[in-house]
Amino acid sequence: MIKLEQLKKIFNTGGGEVAALDGVDVDIKKGEFVAIMGRSGSGKSTMLNILGCMDQPTSGRYLLSDQDVSRLNDDELSKIRNEYIGFVFQSFHLLPRLTALQNVMLPLRFATPERQKSGQKRAEELLDKVGLADRMHHLPNEMSGGQIQRVAIARSLINKPHVLLADEPTGNLDTKMSKQIIDLIVDLNRQGQTIVMVTHEPDIAAHAGRTIRVLDGRIV
Ligand code: ADP
Ligand code: MG
């Protein structure tokens, strides 16, 4: 489903060039749950941003579902992003004045009225699936951090993404809430969802089927 070939990402900074990714080869199959680990500054977020079509490589190839997405323009990339990718971040990015249900439906705001209608049903089902059937009409400030992250996960799944990308999804949560979130992620993977998750916590990575270790922009 995902294939990176000799992928490089060079940033030009005031102090010169930084190779955030320095020739990376990665293969991820449909239905896999992969953790990406490595210390701070090793290139994990850069890799996830490229996997999520939020950024483009400097060189190398990225094949997503057999399509070469490494040379697309911004419009084409955002289309791929909407259709193929779900993203969950460390900080939760919910809109504060929208309810849980409205937040989950946010990615559908440009869809046709018919799709919005079927989307609402799916949003309700997803909130039920993440254990928030009784919180649908609550605002973010009426929910705990763990509940908010579960809303964010439900939202990331509304468009049935081919792959769910998560960057430190438990990074801002206490142990108990982290456990709930990782249990949910494992459950989604058991139901067939392909997942790539960045974490620096070994006990969180231990839930994945496989771990990719990154150091100084290379896979070790
Ligand atoms: P990680 O997520 O593993 O902490 P990052 O992918 O964020 O690492 O960063 C990898 C390297 O690339 C670091 O040296 C970082 O400073 C650099 N870097 C990341 N993003 C940028 C950017 N937008 N501009 C310049 N340098 C960047
Ligand atoms: Mg990072």
PDB file of C-alpha atoms and ligand atoms in Angstrom:
ATOM      1  CA  MET A   1       0.000   0.000   0.000  1.00  0.00           C
ATOM      2  CA  ILE A   2       2.898   2.344   0.853  1.00  0.00           C
ATOM      3  CA  LYS A   3       6.319   2.242  -0.748  1.00  0.00           C
ATOM      4  CA  LEU A   4       9.083   4.769  -0.181  1.00  0.00           C
ATOM      5  CA  GLU A   5      12.124   4.411  -2.428  1.00  0.00           C
ATOM      6  CA  GLN A   6      15.364   6.225  -1.645  1.00  0.00           C
ATOM      7  CA  LEU A   7      13.325   9.070  -0.268  1.00  0.00           C
ATOM      8  CA  LYS A   8      15.155  12.251   0.704  1.00  0.00           C
ATOM      9  CA  LYS A   9      13.934  15.440   2.283  1.00  0.00           C
ATOM     10  CA  ILE A  10      16.410  18.305   2.502  1.00  0.00           C
ATOM     11  CA  PHE A  11      15.524  21.484   4.393  1.00  0.00           C
ATOM     12  CA  ASN A  12      17.441  24.666   3.637  1.00  0.00           C
ATOM     13  CA  THR A  13      17.921  26.506   6.890  1.00  0.00           C
ATOM     14  CA  GLY A  14      19.938  29.572   7.796  1.00  0.00           C
ATOM     15  CA  GLY A  15      22.748  27.296   8.920  1.00  0.00           C
ATOM     16  CA  GLY A  16      22.831  25.272   5.686  1.00  0.00           C
ATOM     17  CA  GLU A  17      21.121  22.101   4.491  1.00  0.00           C
ATOM     18  CA  VAL A  18      19.555  19.558   6.829  1.00  0.00           C
ATOM     19  CA  ALA A  19      18.794  16.078   5.492  1.00  0.00           C
ATOM     20  CA  ALA A  20      15.703  15.287   7.568  1.00  0.00           C
ATOM     21  CA  LEU A  21      15.308  12.096   5.507  1.00  0.00           C
ATOM     22  CA  ASP A  22      18.446  10.770   3.893  1.00  0.00           C
ATOM     23  CA  GLY A  23      17.555   7.916   1.542  1.00  0.00           C
ATOM     24  CA  VAL A  24      14.718   5.995   3.153  1.00  0.00           C
ATOM     25  CA  ASP A  25      13.201   2.755   1.834  1.00  0.00           C
ATOM     26  CA  VAL A  26       9.949   1.628   3.446  1.00  0.00           C
ATOM     27  CA  ASP A  27       7.299  -0.913   2.461  1.00  0.00           C
ATOM     28  CA  ILE A  28       3.993  -1.071   4.325  1.00  0.00           C
ATOM     29  CA  LYS A  29       1.315  -3.581   3.415  1.00  0.00           C
ATOM     30  CA  LYS A  30      -2.440  -3.170   3.598  1.00  0.00           C
ATOM     31  CA  GLY A  31      -3.710  -4.021   7.078  1.00  0.00           C
ATOM     32  CA  GLU A  32      -0.354  -3.516   8.805  1.00  0.00           C
ATOM     33  CA  PHE A  33       0.094  -1.557  12.039  1.00  0.00           C
ATOM     34  CA  VAL A  34       3.570  -0.008  11.981  1.00  0.00           C
ATOM     35  CA  ALA A  35       5.222   2.105  14.659  1.00  0.00           C
ATOM     36  CA  ILE A  36       7.938   4.622  13.788  1.00  0.00           C
ATOM     37  CA  MET A  37      10.381   5.249  16.615  1.00  0.00           C
ATOM     38  CA  GLY A  38      13.505   7.322  17.047  1.00  0.00           C
ATOM     39  CA  ARG A  39      14.762  10.146  19.183  1.00  0.00           C
ATOM     40  CA  SER A  40      13.794  13.765  18.719  1.00  0.00           C
ATOM     41  CA  GLY A  41      15.010  15.291  15.451  1.00  0.00           C
ATOM     42  CA  SER A  42      15.531  11.940  13.727  1.00  0.00           C
ATOM     43  CA  GLY A  43      12.996  12.622  10.953  1.00  0.00           C
ATOM     44  CA  LYS A  44       9.837  10.869  12.194  1.00  0.00           C
ATOM     45  CA  SER A  45       7.437  13.772  11.701  1.00  0.00           C
ATOM     46  CA  THR A  46       8.992  14.616   8.337  1.00  0.00           C
ATOM     47  CA  MET A  47       8.363  11.044   7.211  1.00  0.00           C
ATOM     48  CA  LEU A  48       4.787  11.082   8.469  1.00  0.00           C
ATOM     49  CA  ASN A  49       4.100  14.452   6.816  1.00  0.00           C
ATOM     50  CA  ILE A  50       5.323  13.093   3.487  1.00  0.00           C
ATOM     51  CA  LEU A  51       3.328   9.871   3.960  1.00  0.00           C
ATOM     52  CA  GLY A  52       0.292  12.096   4.641  1.00  0.00           C
ATOM     53  CA  CYS A  53       0.889  14.176   1.476  1.00  0.00           C
ATOM     54  CA  MET A  54       1.303  17.286   3.625  1.00  0.00           C
ATOM     55  CA  ASP A  55       4.829  17.726   2.332  1.00  0.00           C
ATOM     56  CA  GLN A  56       6.807  16.528  -0.677  1.00  0.00           C
ATOM     57  CA  PRO A  57      10.146  14.742  -0.848  1.00  0.00           C
ATOM     58  CA  THR A  58      13.203  16.445  -2.347  1.00  0.00           C
ATOM     59  CA  SER A  59      14.013  13.260  -4.252  1.00  0.00           C
ATOM     60  CA  GLY A  60      13.054   9.599  -4.357  1.00  0.00           C
ATOM     61  CA  ARG A  61       9.647   8.034  -4.930  1.00  0.00           C
ATOM     62  CA  TYR A  62       6.502   7.622  -2.862  1.00  0.00           C
ATOM     63  CA  LEU A  63       3.969   5.105  -4.133  1.00  0.00           C
ATOM     64  CA  LEU A  64       0.590   5.138  -2.378  1.00  0.00           C
ATOM     65  CA  SER A  65      -1.814   2.407  -3.506  1.00  0.00           C
ATOM     66  CA  ASP A  66       0.339   1.988  -6.654  1.00  0.00           C
ATOM     67  CA  GLN A  67       0.128   5.663  -7.539  1.00  0.00           C
ATOM     68  CA  ASP A  68       3.296   7.781  -7.632  1.00  0.00           C
ATOM     69  CA  VAL A  69       2.409  10.751  -5.434  1.00  0.00           C
ATOM     70  CA  SER A  70       5.925  12.174  -5.112  1.00  0.00           C
ATOM     71  CA  ARG A  71       5.562  14.649  -7.987  1.00  0.00           C
ATOM     72  CA  LEU A  72       1.986  15.910  -7.639  1.00  0.00           C
ATOM     73  CA  ASN A  73       1.016  19.578  -7.352  1.00  0.00           C
ATOM     74  CA  ASP A  74      -0.728  21.014  -4.284  1.00  0.00           C
ATOM     75  CA  ASP A  75      -4.272  20.515  -5.617  1.00  0.00           C
ATOM     76  CA  GLU A  76      -3.600  16.908  -6.552  1.00  0.00           C
ATOM     77  CA  LEU A  77      -1.967  16.278  -3.188  1.00  0.00           C
ATOM     78  CA  SER A  78      -4.892  17.685  -1.230  1.00  0.00           C
ATOM     79  CA  LYS A  79      -7.248  15.464  -3.222  1.00  0.00           C
ATOM     80  CA  ILE A  80      -5.164  12.385  -2.335  1.00  0.00           C
ATOM     81  CA  ARG A  81      -5.055  13.575   1.273  1.00  0.00           C
ATOM     82  CA  ASN A  82      -8.839  13.832   1.481  1.00  0.00           C
ATOM     83  CA  GLU A  83      -9.499  10.514  -0.203  1.00  0.00           C
ATOM     84  CA  TYR A  84      -6.737   8.274   1.143  1.00  0.00           C
ATOM     85  CA  ILE A  85      -5.400   9.615   4.437  1.00  0.00           C
ATOM     86  CA  GLY A  86      -6.626  10.025   7.983  1.00  0.00           C
ATOM     87  CA  PHE A  87      -4.433  12.057  10.333  1.00  0.00           C
ATOM     88  CA  VAL A  88      -4.312  12.133  14.136  1.00  0.00           C
ATOM     89  CA  PHE A  89      -1.952  14.522  15.900  1.00  0.00           C
ATOM     90  CA  GLN A  90      -0.512  14.848  19.372  1.00  0.00           C
ATOM     91  CA  SER A  91      -2.540  17.951  20.117  1.00  0.00           C
ATOM     92  CA  PHE A  92      -6.103  17.482  19.281  1.00  0.00           C
ATOM     93  CA  HIS A  93      -7.155  20.202  16.796  1.00  0.00           C
ATOM     94  CA  LEU A  94     -10.893  20.108  17.479  1.00  0.00           C
ATOM     95  CA  LEU A  95     -12.855  23.278  16.764  1.00  0.00           C
ATOM     96  CA  PRO A  96     -13.960  24.551  20.190  1.00  0.00           C
ATOM     97  CA  ARG A  97     -17.404  25.835  19.186  1.00  0.00           C
ATOM     98  CA  LEU A  98     -18.470  22.659  17.401  1.00  0.00           C
ATOM     99  CA  THR A  99     -19.899  19.584  19.104  1.00  0.00           C
ATOM    100  CA  ALA A 100     -18.191  16.195  18.892  1.00  0.00           C
ATOM    101  CA  LEU A 101     -20.539  15.193  16.068  1.00  0.00           C
ATOM    102  CA  GLN A 102     -19.978  18.441  14.156  1.00  0.00           C
ATOM    103  CA  ASN A 103     -16.213  18.056  14.544  1.00  0.00           C
ATOM    104  CA  VAL A 104     -16.332  14.512  13.184  1.00  0.00           C
ATOM    105  CA  MET A 105     -18.371  15.758  10.206  1.00  0.00           C
ATOM    106  CA  LEU A 106     -16.004  18.648   9.485  1.00  0.00           C
ATOM    107  CA  PRO A 107     -14.140  16.888   6.650  1.00  0.00           C
ATOM    108  CA  LEU A 108     -17.496  16.599   4.826  1.00  0.00           C
ATOM    109  CA  ARG A 109     -18.198  20.329   4.786  1.00  0.00           C
ATOM    110  CA  PHE A 110     -17.616  20.625   1.027  1.00  0.00           C
ATOM    111  CA  ALA A 111     -19.462  17.403   0.181  1.00  0.00           C
ATOM    112  CA  THR A 112     -22.854  17.248  -1.555  1.00  0.00           C
ATOM    113  CA  PRO A 113     -25.969  17.404   0.692  1.00  0.00           C
ATOM    114  CA  GLU A 114     -26.609  13.689   0.045  1.00  0.00           C
ATOM    115  CA  ARG A 115     -23.097  12.778   1.143  1.00  0.00           C
ATOM    116  CA  GLN A 116     -23.408  14.980   4.212  1.00  0.00           C
ATOM    117  CA  LYS A 117     -26.570  13.136   5.156  1.00  0.00           C
ATOM    118  CA  SER A 118     -24.995   9.667   4.873  1.00  0.00           C
ATOM    119  CA  GLY A 119     -21.892  11.191   6.478  1.00  0.00           C
ATOM    120  CA  GLN A 120     -23.867  12.124   9.588  1.00  0.00           C
ATOM    121  CA  LYS A 121     -24.933   8.512  10.025  1.00  0.00           C
ATOM    122  CA  ARG A 122     -21.344   7.372   9.621  1.00  0.00           C
ATOM    123  CA  ALA A 123     -20.144  10.046  12.078  1.00  0.00           C
ATOM    124  CA  GLU A 124     -22.644   8.785  14.660  1.00  0.00           C
ATOM    125  CA  GLU A 125     -21.507   5.197  14.091  1.00  0.00           C
ATOM    126  CA  LEU A 126     -17.853   6.215  14.453  1.00  0.00           C
ATOM    127  CA  LEU A 127     -18.517   8.092  17.707  1.00  0.00           C
ATOM    128  CA  ASP A 128     -20.307   4.994  18.946  1.00  0.00           C
ATOM    129  CA  LYS A 129     -17.317   2.864  17.891  1.00  0.00           C
ATOM    130  CA  VAL A 130     -14.887   5.065  19.852  1.00  0.00           C
ATOM    131  CA  GLY A 131     -17.148   4.805  22.908  1.00  0.00           C
ATOM    132  CA  LEU A 132     -18.673   8.285  22.785  1.00  0.00           C
ATOM    133  CA  ALA A 133     -22.261   7.572  21.804  1.00  0.00           C
ATOM    134  CA  ASP A 134     -23.402   9.590  24.830  1.00  0.00           C
ATOM    135  CA  ARG A 135     -21.082  12.564  24.117  1.00  0.00           C
ATOM    136  CA  MET A 136     -22.053  13.396  20.530  1.00  0.00           C
ATOM    137  CA  HIS A 137     -23.526  16.775  21.332  1.00  0.00           C
ATOM    138  CA  HIS A 138     -20.885  17.842  23.824  1.00  0.00           C
ATOM    139  CA  LEU A 139     -18.405  20.623  23.153  1.00  0.00           C
ATOM    140  CA  PRO A 140     -14.655  19.934  23.429  1.00  0.00           C
ATOM    141  CA  ASN A 141     -14.411  21.848  26.743  1.00  0.00           C
ATOM    142  CA  GLU A 142     -16.991  19.448  28.200  1.00  0.00           C
ATOM    143  CA  MET A 143     -14.777  16.417  27.479  1.00  0.00           C
ATOM    144  CA  SER A 144     -11.532  14.944  28.836  1.00  0.00           C
ATOM    145  CA  GLY A 145      -8.308  14.860  26.801  1.00  0.00           C
ATOM    146  CA  GLY A 146      -8.789  11.168  26.074  1.00  0.00           C
ATOM    147  CA  GLN A 147     -12.361  11.723  24.912  1.00  0.00           C
ATOM    148  CA  ILE A 148     -11.262  14.603  22.690  1.00  0.00           C
ATOM    149  CA  GLN A 149      -8.553  12.427  21.133  1.00  0.00           C
ATOM    150  CA  ARG A 150     -11.184   9.746  20.470  1.00  0.00           C
ATOM    151  CA  VAL A 151     -13.306  12.362  18.668  1.00  0.00           C
ATOM    152  CA  ALA A 152     -10.214  13.284  16.624  1.00  0.00           C
ATOM    153  CA  ILE A 153      -9.722   9.611  15.721  1.00  0.00           C
ATOM    154  CA  ALA A 154     -13.385   9.288  14.704  1.00  0.00           C
ATOM    155  CA  ARG A 155     -12.976  12.398  12.547  1.00  0.00           C
ATOM    156  CA  SER A 156      -9.847  11.000  10.890  1.00  0.00           C
ATOM    157  CA  LEU A 157     -11.874   7.950   9.803  1.00  0.00           C
ATOM    158  CA  ILE A 158     -14.920   9.732   8.360  1.00  0.00           C
ATOM    159  CA  ASN A 159     -13.686   9.487   4.761  1.00  0.00           C
ATOM    160  CA  LYS A 160     -12.673   5.802   5.118  1.00  0.00           C
ATOM    161  CA  PRO A 161      -8.962   6.469   4.665  1.00  0.00           C
ATOM    162  CA  HIS A 162      -6.709   3.802   3.157  1.00  0.00           C
ATOM    163  CA  VAL A 163      -4.209   4.599   5.883  1.00  0.00           C
ATOM    164  CA  LEU A 164      -4.456   6.222   9.312  1.00  0.00           C
ATOM    165  CA  LEU A 165      -1.362   8.246  10.267  1.00  0.00           C
ATOM    166  CA  ALA A 166      -0.861   9.158  13.914  1.00  0.00           C
ATOM    167  CA  ASP A 167       1.935  11.420  15.210  1.00  0.00           C
ATOM    168  CA  GLU A 168       2.430  10.813  18.962  1.00  0.00           C
ATOM    169  CA  PRO A 169      -1.326  10.224  19.458  1.00  0.00           C
ATOM    170  CA  THR A 170      -0.866   9.547  23.175  1.00  0.00           C
ATOM    171  CA  GLY A 171       1.810  12.199  23.729  1.00  0.00           C
ATOM    172  CA  ASN A 172      -0.450  14.589  25.652  1.00  0.00           C
ATOM    173  CA  LEU A 173      -2.358  11.985  27.655  1.00  0.00           C
ATOM    174  CA  ASP A 174      -1.890  10.408  31.058  1.00  0.00           C
ATOM    175  CA  THR A 175      -1.248   6.664  31.354  1.00  0.00           C
ATOM    176  CA  LYS A 176      -4.876   5.618  31.748  1.00  0.00           C
ATOM    177  CA  MET A 177      -6.069   7.653  28.777  1.00  0.00           C
ATOM    178  CA  SER A 178      -3.080   6.545  26.676  1.00  0.00           C
ATOM    179  CA  LYS A 179      -4.162   2.980  27.308  1.00  0.00           C
ATOM    180  CA  GLN A 180      -7.694   3.711  26.076  1.00  0.00           C
ATOM    181  CA  ILE A 181      -6.374   5.347  22.918  1.00  0.00           C
ATOM    182  CA  ILE A 182      -3.892   2.592  22.087  1.00  0.00           C
ATOM    183  CA  ASP A 183      -6.593  -0.038  22.737  1.00  0.00           C
ATOM    184  CA  LEU A 184      -8.834   1.806  20.289  1.00  0.00           C
ATOM    185  CA  ILE A 185      -6.051   2.000  17.673  1.00  0.00           C
ATOM    186  CA  VAL A 186      -5.321  -1.734  18.073  1.00  0.00           C
ATOM    187  CA  ASP A 187      -9.027  -2.456  17.689  1.00  0.00           C
ATOM    188  CA  LEU A 188      -9.241  -0.399  14.488  1.00  0.00           C
ATOM    189  CA  ASN A 189      -6.235  -2.296  13.121  1.00  0.00           C
ATOM    190  CA  ARG A 190      -7.887  -5.648  13.961  1.00  0.00           C
ATOM    191  CA  GLN A 191     -10.835  -4.497  11.864  1.00  0.00           C
ATOM    192  CA  GLY A 192      -8.447  -4.043   8.933  1.00  0.00           C
ATOM    193  CA  GLN A 193      -7.379  -0.406   9.187  1.00  0.00           C
ATOM    194  CA  THR A 194      -3.804   0.195   8.001  1.00  0.00           C
ATOM    195  CA  ILE A 195      -2.043   2.352  10.600  1.00  0.00           C
ATOM    196  CA  VAL A 196       1.320   4.129  10.803  1.00  0.00           C
ATOM    197  CA  MET A 197       2.033   5.654  14.212  1.00  0.00           C
ATOM    198  CA  VAL A 198       4.959   7.742  15.407  1.00  0.00           C
ATOM    199  CA  THR A 199       5.779   7.349  19.090  1.00  0.00           C
ATOM    200  CA  HIS A 200       8.813   7.599  21.333  1.00  0.00           C
ATOM    201  CA  GLU A 201       7.205   5.399  24.002  1.00  0.00           C
ATOM    202  CA  PRO A 202       8.302   1.732  23.785  1.00  0.00           C
ATOM    203  CA  ASP A 203       5.183   0.439  25.580  1.00  0.00           C
ATOM    204  CA  ILE A 204       2.985   2.200  23.032  1.00  0.00           C
ATOM    205  CA  ALA A 205       5.076   0.938  20.083  1.00  0.00           C
ATOM    206  CA  ALA A 206       4.871  -2.592  21.519  1.00  0.00           C
ATOM    207  CA  HIS A 207       1.228  -2.748  20.380  1.00  0.00           C
ATOM    208  CA  ALA A 208       2.214  -2.386  16.723  1.00  0.00           C
ATOM    209  CA  GLY A 209       2.935  -5.370  14.516  1.00  0.00           C
ATOM    210  CA  ARG A 210       6.323  -3.961  13.528  1.00  0.00           C
ATOM    211  CA  THR A 211       8.589  -1.059  14.465  1.00  0.00           C
ATOM    212  CA  ILE A 212      10.680   1.026  12.075  1.00  0.00           C
ATOM    213  CA  ARG A 213      13.557   2.811  13.791  1.00  0.00           C
ATOM    214  CA  VAL A 214      14.838   6.095  12.429  1.00  0.00           C
ATOM    215  CA  LEU A 215      18.126   7.798  13.279  1.00  0.00           C
ATOM    216  CA  ASP A 216      19.443  10.961  11.619  1.00  0.00           C
ATOM    217  CA  GLY A 217      17.105  10.560   8.658  1.00  0.00           C
ATOM    218  CA  ARG A 218      17.959   6.918   8.017  1.00  0.00           C
ATOM    219  CA  ILE A 219      16.268   3.653   8.891  1.00  0.00           C
ATOM    220  CA  VAL A 220      18.290   1.617  11.316  1.00  0.00           C
TER     221      VAL A 220
HETATM  222  P1  ADP B   1      11.267  14.172  14.755  1.00  0.00           P
HETATM  223  O1  ADP B   1       9.819  14.216  14.432  1.00  0.00           O
HETATM  224  O2  ADP B   1      11.855  12.797  14.702  1.00  0.00           O
HETATM  225  O3  ADP B   1      11.570  14.840  16.059  1.00  0.00           O
HETATM  226  P2  ADP B   1      11.566  15.985  12.506  1.00  0.00           P
HETATM  227  O4  ADP B   1      11.111  15.193  11.317  1.00  0.00           O
HETATM  228  O5  ADP B   1      10.631  16.966  13.068  1.00  0.00           O
HETATM  229  O6  ADP B   1      12.088  14.982  13.636  1.00  0.00           O
HETATM  230  O7  ADP B   1      12.903  16.747  12.122  1.00  0.00           O
HETATM  231  C1  ADP B   1      14.028  16.111  11.499  1.00  0.00           C
HETATM  232  C2  ADP B   1      15.109  17.142  11.218  1.00  0.00           C
HETATM  233  O8  ADP B   1      14.676  18.055  10.217  1.00  0.00           O
HETATM  234  C3  ADP B   1      15.487  18.000  12.428  1.00  0.00           C
HETATM  235  O9  ADP B   1      16.865  18.271  12.351  1.00  0.00           O
HETATM  236  C4  ADP B   1      14.661  19.244  12.228  1.00  0.00           C
HETATM  237  O10 ADP B   1      15.285  20.342  12.829  1.00  0.00           O
HETATM  238  C5  ADP B   1      14.649  19.370  10.711  1.00  0.00           C
HETATM  239  N1  ADP B   1      13.417  20.028  10.226  1.00  0.00           N
HETATM  240  C6  ADP B   1      12.155  19.520  10.326  1.00  0.00           C
HETATM  241  N2  ADP B   1      11.278  20.360   9.748  1.00  0.00           N
HETATM  242  C7  ADP B   1      11.989  21.418   9.285  1.00  0.00           C
HETATM  243  C8  ADP B   1      11.648  22.614   8.579  1.00  0.00           C
HETATM  244  N3  ADP B   1      10.381  22.888   8.229  1.00  0.00           N
HETATM  245  N4  ADP B   1      12.654  23.459   8.260  1.00  0.00           N
HETATM  246  C9  ADP B   1      13.929  23.192   8.586  1.00  0.00           C
HETATM  247  N5  ADP B   1      14.306  22.083   9.241  1.00  0.00           N
HETATM  248  C10 ADP B   1      13.368  21.198   9.588  1.00  0.00           C
HETATM  249 MG    MG B   2       8.135  14.840  15.607  1.00  0.00          MG
END
